[in-house]
mmCIF file of C-alpha atoms in Angstrom:
data_model
loop_
_atom_site.group_PDB
_atom_site.id
_atom_site.type_symbol
_atom_site.label_atom_id
_atom_site.label_comp_id
_atom_site.label_asym_id
_atom_site.label_seq_id
_atom_site.Cartn_x
_atom_site.Cartn_y
_atom_site.Cartn_z
ATOM 1 C CA MET A 121 5.126 -39.133 -34.894
ATOM 2 C CA ALA A 122 8.618 -37.903 -36.805
ATOM 3 C CA SER A 123 9.346 -36.590 -32.553
ATOM 4 C CA SER A 124 8.647 -40.384 -32.066
ATOM 5 C CA PHE A 125 11.412 -41.232 -34.713
ATOM 6 C CA TRP A 126 13.849 -38.939 -33.056
ATOM 7 C CA MET A 127 13.017 -40.243 -29.428
ATOM 8 C CA LEU A 128 13.797 -43.754 -30.091
ATOM 9 C CA LEU A 129 16.873 -42.418 -32.550
ATOM 10 C CA ALA A 130 18.611 -40.559 -29.354
ATOM 11 C CA THR A 131 18.021 -43.543 -26.829
ATOM 12 C CA LEU A 132 17.842 -47.073 -28.662
ATOM 13 C CA PRO A 133 21.524 -46.786 -29.890
ATOM 14 C CA THR A 134 22.520 -45.719 -25.734
ATOM 15 C CA VAL A 135 20.350 -48.008 -24.527
ATOM 16 C CA GLY A 136 22.767 -50.268 -26.262
ATOM 17 C CA MET A 137 25.863 -48.333 -25.384
ATOM 18 C CA ILE A 138 25.719 -48.542 -21.833
ATOM 19 C CA GLY A 139 23.910 -52.268 -21.474
ATOM 20 C CA GLN A 140 23.486 -53.164 -17.512
ATOM 21 C CA THR A 141 26.503 -51.077 -16.419
ATOM 22 C CA GLN A 142 24.196 -47.836 -15.552
ATOM 23 C CA PRO A 143 20.287 -49.886 -14.635
ATOM 24 C CA ASN A 144 19.344 -46.793 -14.007
ATOM 25 C CA ALA A 145 20.154 -45.143 -16.675
ATOM 26 C CA HIS A 146 19.394 -48.233 -19.087
ATOM 27 C CA ALA A 147 15.315 -48.257 -17.139
ATOM 28 C CA TYR A 148 15.000 -45.138 -17.359
ATOM 29 C CA LEU A 149 15.934 -44.593 -21.729
ATOM 30 C CA LEU A 150 14.335 -47.711 -21.902
ATOM 31 C CA ALA A 151 11.269 -46.780 -20.584
ATOM 32 C CA ALA A 152 11.195 -43.524 -22.282
ATOM 33 C CA SER A 153 11.933 -45.288 -25.853
ATOM 34 C CA VAL A 154 8.410 -47.937 -25.061
ATOM 35 C CA LEU A 155 6.966 -44.238 -23.534
ATOM 36 C CA SER A 156 7.467 -42.230 -27.425
ATOM 37 C CA VAL A 157 5.928 -44.763 -29.535
ATOM 38 C CA VAL A 158 2.340 -45.823 -26.895
ATOM 39 C CA LEU A 159 1.396 -42.207 -26.223
ATOM 40 C CA PRO A 160 1.258 -41.080 -29.829
ATOM 41 C CA LEU A 161 -0.348 -43.718 -31.103
ATOM 42 C CA SER A 162 -2.212 -43.563 -27.959
ATOM 43 C CA TYR A 163 -3.255 -39.872 -28.980
ATOM 44 C CA ASN A 164 -3.939 -41.183 -32.879
ATOM 45 C CA ILE A 165 -6.700 -43.855 -31.449
ATOM 46 C CA ALA A 166 -8.297 -40.892 -28.991
ATOM 47 C CA MET A 167 -8.487 -38.389 -32.062
ATOM 48 C CA VAL A 168 -10.036 -41.520 -34.411
ATOM 49 C CA ARG A 169 -12.176 -42.153 -32.373
ATOM 50 C CA LEU A 170 -13.352 -38.785 -31.180
ATOM 51 C CA GLN A 171 -14.183 -38.652 -34.840
ATOM 52 C CA ASN A 172 -16.530 -41.624 -34.890
ATOM 53 C CA VAL A 173 -18.362 -40.663 -31.828
ATOM 54 C CA THR A 174 -18.891 -37.388 -33.455
ATOM 55 C CA SER A 175 -19.561 -37.967 -36.699
ATOM 56 C CA THR A 176 -22.303 -40.465 -35.273
ATOM 57 C CA GLY A 177 -24.448 -37.363 -34.587
ATOM 58 C CA LEU A 178 -24.420 -38.687 -30.762
ATOM 59 C CA ALA A 179 -21.949 -36.807 -29.877
ATOM 60 C CA LYS A 180 -23.636 -32.574 -30.087
ATOM 61 C CA GLY A 181 -26.058 -31.866 -32.583
ATOM 62 C CA ASN A 182 -27.825 -34.794 -33.249
ATOM 63 C CA ALA A 183 -27.934 -36.022 -28.736
ATOM 64 C CA ASN A 184 -29.387 -32.838 -28.111
ATOM 65 C CA SER A 185 -32.437 -33.206 -30.753
ATOM 66 C CA LYS A 186 -33.440 -36.653 -29.161
ATOM 67 C CA GLN A 187 -32.516 -35.747 -25.433
ATOM 68 C CA GLY A 188 -34.772 -32.182 -26.788
ATOM 69 C CA SER A 189 -37.986 -34.429 -27.799
ATOM 70 C CA THR A 190 -37.231 -36.760 -25.227
ATOM 71 C CA ILE A 191 -38.176 -33.497 -22.901
ATOM 72 C CA GLN A 192 -41.580 -32.536 -25.256
ATOM 73 C CA LYS A 193 -42.205 -36.727 -24.891
ATOM 74 C CA GLN A 194 -42.407 -35.868 -20.949
ATOM 75 C CA SER A 195 -44.725 -32.870 -21.491
ATOM 76 C CA THR A 196 -46.739 -33.737 -23.186
ATOM 77 C CA GLY A 197 -47.125 -37.523 -21.691
ATOM 78 C CA THR A 198 -46.246 -40.039 -24.869
ATOM 79 C CA LEU A 199 -44.578 -42.975 -24.090
ATOM 80 C CA SER A 200 -42.234 -44.358 -27.213
ATOM 81 C CA ASP A 201 -38.872 -46.587 -26.481
ATOM 82 C CA LEU A 202 -36.616 -43.832 -25.569
ATOM 83 C CA SER A 203 -39.245 -41.763 -23.739
ATOM 84 C CA SER A 204 -38.174 -40.175 -20.342
ATOM 85 C CA SER A 205 -41.226 -40.985 -18.018
ATOM 86 C CA SER A 206 -42.809 -44.751 -17.459
ATOM 87 C CA ARG A 207 -46.415 -45.373 -17.010
ATOM 88 C CA SER A 208 -45.175 -44.938 -13.370
ATOM 89 C CA GLY A 209 -44.340 -41.473 -13.329
ATOM 90 C CA LYS A 210 -40.744 -42.672 -13.223
ATOM 91 C CA VAL A 211 -38.231 -41.237 -15.592
ATOM 92 C CA GLN A 212 -36.024 -43.755 -17.610
ATOM 93 C CA ASP A 213 -33.020 -42.880 -19.475
ATOM 94 C CA ASP A 214 -31.762 -43.035 -22.862
ATOM 95 C CA PRO A 215 -29.885 -45.597 -23.576
ATOM 96 C CA GLN A 216 -28.097 -44.048 -27.203
ATOM 97 C CA ILE A 217 -27.308 -40.923 -25.223
ATOM 98 C CA LEU A 218 -25.659 -43.361 -22.335
ATOM 99 C CA LYS A 219 -23.432 -44.859 -24.525
ATOM 100 C CA ALA A 220 -22.841 -42.031 -26.962
ATOM 101 C CA ALA A 221 -20.645 -40.687 -23.054
ATOM 102 C CA GLU A 222 -19.592 -43.635 -22.079
ATOM 103 C CA ASP A 223 -17.904 -43.996 -25.868
ATOM 104 C CA THR A 224 -16.665 -40.014 -24.820
ATOM 105 C CA ALA A 225 -15.896 -40.372 -20.847
ATOM 106 C CA VAL A 226 -13.127 -43.475 -22.748
ATOM 107 C CA MET A 227 -11.617 -40.888 -24.722
ATOM 108 C CA GLY A 228 -11.384 -38.360 -21.689
ATOM 109 C CA LYS A 229 -10.092 -40.773 -19.589
ATOM 110 C CA MET A 230 -7.130 -41.324 -22.830
ATOM 111 C CA PHE A 231 -6.433 -37.744 -22.790
ATOM 112 C CA ASP A 232 -6.129 -37.068 -18.616
ATOM 113 C CA THR A 233 -3.810 -40.035 -19.062
ATOM 114 C CA MET A 234 -1.798 -38.692 -21.454
ATOM 115 C CA TRP A 235 -1.708 -35.620 -19.552
ATOM 116 C CA SER A 236 -3.952 -33.494 -21.850
ATOM 117 C CA THR A 237 -6.104 -32.202 -19.001
ATOM 118 C CA SER A 238 -7.666 -29.613 -21.369
ATOM 119 C CA LYS A 239 -8.826 -32.497 -23.705
ATOM 120 C CA ALA A 240 -9.648 -34.227 -21.324
ATOM 121 C CA VAL A 241 -12.327 -31.412 -19.575
ATOM 122 C CA ALA A 242 -12.793 -30.601 -23.208
ATOM 123 C CA MET A 243 -14.405 -34.441 -23.346
ATOM 124 C CA ASN A 244 -16.780 -33.986 -20.576
ATOM 125 C CA GLN A 245 -17.924 -30.787 -21.841
ATOM 126 C CA ASP A 246 -19.632 -33.350 -24.461
ATOM 127 C CA ILE A 247 -20.324 -35.708 -21.905
ATOM 128 C CA LEU A 248 -22.562 -32.242 -20.086
ATOM 129 C CA THR A 249 -23.858 -31.220 -23.624
ATOM 130 C CA LEU A 250 -25.372 -34.223 -24.313
ATOM 131 C CA PHE A 251 -27.659 -34.190 -21.348
ATOM 132 C CA LYS A 252 -29.285 -30.854 -22.073
ATOM 133 C CA ALA A 253 -31.591 -30.097 -23.492
ATOM 134 C CA GLU A 254 -32.289 -29.428 -27.666
ATOM 135 C CA GLY A 255 -29.920 -26.504 -29.363
ATOM 136 C CA ASP A 256 -28.397 -25.647 -26.146
ATOM 137 C CA ASP A 257 -24.702 -26.782 -25.647
ATOM 138 C CA PHE A 258 -23.293 -27.009 -21.902
ATOM 139 C CA SER A 259 -21.886 -24.034 -20.246
ATOM 140 C CA TRP A 260 -19.437 -23.901 -17.272
ATOM 141 C CA GLU A 261 -20.585 -20.754 -15.770
ATOM 142 C CA ALA A 262 -24.817 -21.459 -16.681
ATOM 143 C CA GLY A 263 -24.560 -25.228 -16.040
ATOM 144 C CA PHE A 264 -28.031 -26.476 -16.255
ATOM 145 C CA THR A 265 -31.308 -25.918 -15.420
ATOM 146 C CA LEU A 266 -33.929 -26.931 -13.357
ATOM 147 C CA SER A 267 -36.184 -28.499 -16.120
ATOM 148 C CA GLU A 268 -33.493 -30.087 -17.109
ATOM 149 C CA VAL A 269 -32.444 -31.219 -13.627
ATOM 150 C CA ASN A 270 -36.007 -33.777 -13.472
ATOM 151 C CA SER A 271 -35.750 -34.911 -16.855
ATOM 152 C CA LEU A 272 -32.169 -36.834 -16.362
ATOM 153 C CA GLY A 273 -32.852 -40.685 -15.942
ATOM 154 C CA PRO A 274 -31.378 -42.560 -13.125
ATOM 155 C CA LYS A 275 -28.249 -43.790 -14.793
ATOM 156 C CA SER A 276 -27.759 -40.687 -16.615
ATOM 157 C CA LEU A 277 -28.249 -38.289 -12.722
ATOM 158 C CA GLU A 278 -25.282 -40.618 -11.982
ATOM 159 C CA VAL A 279 -22.977 -39.617 -15.123
ATOM 160 C CA VAL A 280 -23.956 -35.614 -15.203
ATOM 161 C CA VAL A 281 -22.510 -36.227 -10.824
ATOM 162 C CA LYS A 282 -19.292 -37.977 -11.673
ATOM 163 C CA THR A 283 -18.750 -35.684 -15.181
ATOM 164 C CA LEU A 284 -19.228 -32.168 -12.970
ATOM 165 C CA MET A 285 -17.000 -34.537 -9.869
ATOM 166 C CA GLY A 286 -14.354 -35.329 -12.550
ATOM 167 C CA SER A 287 -14.649 -31.793 -13.978
ATOM 168 C CA ALA A 288 -13.878 -30.849 -10.754
ATOM 169 C CA LYS A 289 -10.597 -32.038 -10.165
ATOM 170 C CA LEU A 290 -9.241 -31.552 -13.189
ATOM 171 C CA TRP A 291 -9.604 -28.039 -12.681
ATOM 172 C CA HIS A 292 -8.474 -27.724 -9.557
ATOM 173 C CA SER A 293 -5.394 -29.839 -11.359
ATOM 174 C CA ILE A 294 -5.425 -27.194 -14.248
ATOM 175 C CA PHE A 295 -5.246 -23.866 -10.796
ATOM 176 C CA LEU A 296 -1.858 -26.297 -9.204
ATOM 177 C CA SER A 297 -0.498 -25.639 -12.051
ATOM 178 C CA ASN A 298 -0.893 -22.101 -11.338
ATOM 179 C CA THR A 299 -2.483 -20.486 -8.410
ATOM 180 C CA ASN A 300 -2.678 -17.167 -11.042
ATOM 181 C CA ASN A 301 -5.705 -18.979 -13.298
ATOM 182 C CA GLU A 302 -8.746 -17.743 -11.617
ATOM 183 C CA GLU A 303 -11.303 -19.442 -14.025
ATOM 184 C CA ALA A 304 -10.234 -22.899 -13.230
ATOM 185 C CA LYS A 305 -10.291 -21.815 -9.743
ATOM 186 C CA ARG A 306 -14.109 -20.420 -10.176
ATOM 187 C CA ARG A 307 -15.504 -24.172 -12.366
ATOM 188 C CA ASP A 308 -13.133 -26.822 -9.890
ATOM 189 C CA ILE A 309 -15.594 -24.948 -6.955
ATOM 190 C CA LYS A 310 -18.675 -25.067 -9.408
ATOM 191 C CA CYS A 311 -18.478 -27.978 -10.399
ATOM 192 C CA CYS A 312 -17.416 -29.519 -7.724
ATOM 193 C CA MET A 313 -21.519 -27.336 -6.203
ATOM 194 C CA ASP A 314 -23.519 -27.939 -8.700
ATOM 195 C CA ALA A 315 -22.769 -31.956 -8.225
ATOM 196 C CA LEU A 316 -24.365 -31.172 -4.703
ATOM 197 C CA ASP A 317 -27.354 -28.666 -5.957
ATOM 198 C CA ILE A 318 -28.590 -31.414 -9.073
ATOM 199 C CA PHE A 319 -28.432 -34.621 -6.649
ATOM 200 C CA ASP A 320 -30.125 -32.526 -3.551
ATOM 201 C CA VAL A 321 -32.564 -31.775 -6.203
ATOM 202 C CA ALA A 322 -32.692 -34.570 -9.034
ATOM 203 C CA PRO A 323 -35.828 -36.321 -8.272
ATOM 204 C CA ALA A 324 -33.623 -39.837 -9.416
ATOM 205 C CA LYS A 325 -32.019 -39.917 -7.265
ATOM 206 C CA ASN A 326 -35.189 -41.577 -5.311
ATOM 207 C CA GLN A 327 -34.855 -44.535 -7.660
ATOM 208 C CA TRP A 328 -30.715 -45.220 -6.830
ATOM 209 C CA SER A 329 -30.283 -47.759 -4.030
ATOM 210 C CA ASP A 330 -26.225 -46.971 -3.898
ATOM 211 C CA ARG A 331 -25.915 -42.981 -3.214
ATOM 212 C CA SER A 332 -22.129 -43.159 -2.421
ATOM 213 C CA VAL A 333 -21.481 -41.811 -6.072
ATOM 214 C CA ILE A 334 -22.106 -38.363 -3.961
ATOM 215 C CA PHE A 335 -19.519 -38.268 -1.405
ATOM 216 C CA PRO A 336 -16.632 -38.008 -3.003
ATOM 217 C CA ALA A 337 -18.222 -34.543 -3.871
ATOM 218 C CA TYR A 338 -18.870 -33.427 -0.173
ATOM 219 C CA SER A 339 -15.673 -34.583 0.463
ATOM 220 C CA PHE A 340 -13.750 -32.688 -2.045
ATOM 221 C CA MET A 341 -16.415 -29.552 -1.558
ATOM 222 C CA ASN A 342 -15.325 -29.782 1.696
ATOM 223 C CA ALA A 343 -11.556 -29.537 0.473
ATOM 224 C CA ILE A 344 -12.282 -26.594 -0.861
ATOM 225 C CA ALA A 345 -13.589 -24.993 2.318
ATOM 226 C CA LYS A 346 -10.137 -25.501 4.582
ATOM 227 C CA THR A 347 -8.288 -24.109 1.217
ATOM 228 C CA MET A 348 -9.545 -21.962 -1.262
ATOM 229 C CA THR A 349 -11.946 -19.120 -0.734
ATOM 230 C CA TYR A 350 -15.364 -18.976 -2.523
ATOM 231 C CA VAL A 351 -18.122 -17.345 -1.994
ATOM 232 C CA PRO A 352 -21.514 -19.866 -0.644
ATOM 233 C CA PRO A 353 -25.019 -19.916 -2.620
ATOM 234 C CA ASN A 354 -28.113 -18.087 -2.071
ATOM 235 C CA ASN A 355 -26.481 -15.821 -0.310
ATOM 236 C CA MET A 356 -25.703 -17.729 2.892
ATOM 237 C CA SER A 357 -22.646 -17.737 5.194
ATOM 238 C CA ARG A 358 -20.252 -19.859 4.730
ATOM 239 C CA GLU A 359 -20.512 -20.878 8.660
ATOM 240 C CA GLU A 360 -24.054 -21.681 7.115
ATOM 241 C CA PHE A 361 -23.294 -24.088 4.059
ATOM 242 C CA GLU A 362 -20.771 -25.948 5.296
ATOM 243 C CA GLU A 363 -23.113 -27.367 8.020
ATOM 244 C CA THR A 364 -25.483 -27.964 6.019
ATOM 245 C CA MET A 365 -23.701 -29.699 3.633
ATOM 246 C CA ALA A 366 -22.348 -31.818 6.481
ATOM 247 C CA GLU A 367 -25.669 -32.536 7.363
ATOM 248 C CA ASN A 368 -26.592 -33.384 4.001
ATOM 249 C CA PHE A 369 -23.786 -35.813 3.840
ATOM 250 C CA VAL A 370 -24.643 -37.382 7.145
ATOM 251 C CA LYS A 371 -28.098 -37.619 5.476
ATOM 252 C CA GLU A 372 -26.391 -39.151 2.541
ATOM 253 C CA THR A 373 -24.581 -42.441 4.446
ATOM 254 C CA HIS A 374 -27.618 -42.484 6.900
ATOM 255 C CA TYR A 375 -30.244 -43.394 4.224
ATOM 256 C CA GLN A 376 -27.211 -46.315 2.909
ATOM 257 C CA GLN A 377 -27.822 -47.909 6.834
ATOM 258 C CA TYR A 378 -30.891 -49.764 5.521
ATOM 259 C CA HIS A 379 -29.199 -53.418 4.615
ATOM 260 C CA HIS A 380 -28.301 -53.121 7.900
ATOM 261 C CA CYS A 381 -32.099 -52.041 9.196
ATOM 262 C CA ARG A 382 -32.636 -55.121 6.887
ATOM 263 C CA ALA A 383 -29.915 -57.192 9.008
ATOM 264 C CA LEU A 384 -31.339 -56.131 12.412
ATOM 265 C CA ALA A 385 -34.549 -57.478 11.106
ATOM 266 C CA PHE A 386 -34.102 -60.147 9.935
ATOM 267 C CA GLN A 387 -31.575 -60.523 13.594
ATOM 268 C CA ALA A 388 -35.413 -59.827 15.591
ATOM 269 C CA ASP A 389 -37.786 -61.849 13.354
ATOM 270 C CA VAL A 390 -35.663 -65.054 13.761
ATOM 271 C CA MET A 391 -35.436 -64.104 17.740
ATOM 272 C CA LYS A 392 -39.028 -64.520 17.795
ATOM 273 C CA ARG A 393 -39.658 -67.526 16.280
ATOM 274 C CA HIS A 394 -37.880 -68.887 18.957
ATOM 275 C CA GLY A 395 -39.251 -66.849 21.503
ATOM 276 C CA LYS A 396 -36.854 -65.353 22.551
ATOM 277 C CA TYR A 397 -39.297 -62.032 23.299
ATOM 278 C CA GLU A 398 -36.562 -60.207 25.609
ATOM 279 C CA ASP A 399 -33.924 -60.450 22.770
ATOM 280 C CA VAL A 400 -36.072 -59.539 19.969
ATOM 281 C CA LEU A 401 -37.578 -55.988 22.300
ATOM 282 C CA SER A 402 -33.280 -54.946 22.605
ATOM 283 C CA VAL A 403 -32.469 -55.836 18.884
ATOM 284 C CA ILE A 404 -35.855 -53.239 18.424
ATOM 285 C CA ASP A 405 -34.641 -51.006 20.244
ATOM 286 C CA VAL A 406 -31.105 -50.783 18.261
ATOM 287 C CA MET A 407 -33.132 -50.922 15.231
ATOM 288 C CA LYS A 408 -35.431 -47.918 16.220
ATOM 289 C CA SER A 409 -32.551 -46.229 16.869
ATOM 290 C CA ILE A 410 -31.307 -46.707 12.942
ATOM 291 C CA TYR A 411 -34.148 -47.029 11.071
ATOM 292 C CA ASP A 412 -36.477 -43.570 9.341
ATOM 293 C CA PRO A 413 -38.367 -44.864 7.427
ATOM 294 C CA GLN A 414 -39.086 -41.778 5.487
ATOM 295 C CA LEU A 415 -35.301 -42.317 4.446
ATOM 296 C CA HIS A 416 -35.563 -46.176 4.441
ATOM 297 C CA SER A 417 -38.517 -47.671 3.442
ATOM 298 C CA ARG A 418 -38.257 -47.248 -0.834
ATOM 299 C CA ALA A 419 -35.211 -48.030 -0.530
ATOM 300 C CA ILE A 420 -35.662 -51.698 1.355
ATOM 301 C CA VAL A 421 -38.284 -52.460 -0.767
ATOM 302 C CA LYS A 422 -36.830 -52.200 -3.825
ATOM 303 C CA GLU A 423 -33.844 -54.018 -2.270
ATOM 304 C CA TYR A 424 -36.192 -56.533 -0.314
ATOM 305 C CA VAL A 425 -39.379 -56.709 -2.233
ATOM 306 C CA SER A 426 -40.834 -56.198 1.218
ATOM 307 C CA ASP A 427 -40.446 -53.132 4.567
ATOM 308 C CA HIS A 428 -39.267 -56.239 6.887
ATOM 309 C CA CYS A 429 -38.767 -53.272 9.249
ATOM 310 C CA VAL A 430 -41.734 -51.951 9.667
ATOM 311 C CA ASP A 431 -42.833 -55.935 10.178
ATOM 312 C CA LEU A 432 -41.344 -56.730 12.926
ATOM 313 C CA ILE A 433 -41.863 -53.379 15.158
ATOM 314 C CA ALA A 434 -45.248 -54.151 13.915
ATOM 315 C CA ALA A 435 -45.141 -58.003 15.925
ATOM 316 C CA SER A 436 -42.677 -56.444 18.809
ATOM 317 C CA THR A 437 -46.103 -55.324 20.205
ATOM 318 C CA PHE A 438 -46.256 -58.859 20.868
ATOM 319 C CA CYS A 439 -43.063 -59.100 21.931
ATOM 320 C CA LEU A 440 -44.471 -55.793 24.883
ATOM 321 C CA HIS A 441 -48.237 -57.481 24.977
ATOM 322 C CA HIS A 442 -46.296 -60.561 26.592
ATOM 323 C CA PHE A 443 -44.187 -58.704 29.719
ATOM 324 C CA GLY A 444 -47.807 -56.696 30.410
ATOM 325 C CA ARG A 445 -46.324 -53.494 28.504
ATOM 326 C CA ASN A 446 -49.601 -52.972 26.457
ATOM 327 C CA ASP A 447 -48.843 -49.215 27.142
ATOM 328 C CA GLU A 448 -46.103 -48.921 24.895
ATOM 329 C CA ALA A 449 -47.854 -51.955 22.681
ATOM 330 C CA LEU A 450 -50.865 -49.561 21.989
ATOM 331 C CA ARG A 451 -48.254 -46.478 21.919
ATOM 332 C CA LEU A 452 -45.998 -48.578 19.337
ATOM 333 C CA CYS A 453 -49.955 -49.651 17.544
ATOM 334 C CA ASP A 454 -50.454 -45.877 16.855
ATOM 335 C CA ARG A 455 -46.822 -45.029 15.507
ATOM 336 C CA VAL A 456 -46.456 -47.918 12.857
ATOM 337 C CA VAL A 457 -50.267 -46.939 11.737
ATOM 338 C CA GLU A 458 -49.468 -42.896 11.753
ATOM 339 C CA THR A 459 -45.831 -42.991 10.912
ATOM 340 C CA MET A 460 -44.744 -45.862 9.026
ATOM 341 C CA LEU A 461 -47.430 -47.511 7.267
ATOM 342 C CA ALA A 462 -48.048 -44.016 5.490
ATOM 343 C CA GLU A 463 -44.454 -44.598 3.781
ATOM 344 C CA THR A 464 -44.228 -48.189 3.235
ATOM 345 C CA ASP A 465 -48.226 -47.269 0.868
ATOM 346 C CA LYS A 466 -46.003 -44.396 -1.162
ATOM 347 C CA CYS A 467 -44.350 -47.786 -2.334
ATOM 348 C CA CYS A 468 -46.650 -49.738 -3.527
#
């Protein structure tokens, strides 16, 4: 705060002396005066909040103990309010850990706003430590184990992915400020790759209806691929890695089209009720070109209770029969039974 006093002592008298004769200088000095008070105050608030979170025992050690016990509960099959698996087998989130992660993220943003990148990175590391197994701190080099990824609930997965991407951007800023900093470069790339890998294998992503959280990771990794040298994982060639990444990105954006599929099913249903069978078949053809039961059925059932796309595709066999296209109707019946109903059964 002493530096704030000297800044005010230097700027405020000067502001009064020049008045409005030099508008740009007046505005600059006034802004400097205000920031000299606000930034140290924000810093002090962040540090106090950090101490409060740490003292709760959730920020590191105690939170890890809770997460570790949660993993043990999952393996033994016991249930409690904070268990990580429900009766349906779906992994659940620990609300206490999520609250600690949220508080720490707020502080990280404050440090980032104050251009204290190293402290913002440290906050992100604390957040990721919350989701490690008991007794383990998060390491930028080691990342997460498969069992730890499997123990993430849907919201926890979102927090981990977002935090890794935020960390990648922070490390990228550090690298750009000093392009000889190989550690920052290495961690920049690894955070982005880890976010993609974790999302790819985490069971909890199947509980997401919106997967747009991962989209920035694909885009950021593509920027890295174009501007930086890196070593692809699993002994893949750069071409193979980048093509696989592009295919996965297309697949995930295709997944988001399940809302459009439902809308087309609705349109076809309206047309069928009004006897416009030819229009029904046209709309169903468009829907079938987009709809993938394995990719979309679970999301549609979760959002809209029933997979109306399958219902309308099956109903369109009556339209085909109406026009005497019986062979097509029979083939479509077989397709519905063999490839679509099996997926809807999994949703029940």
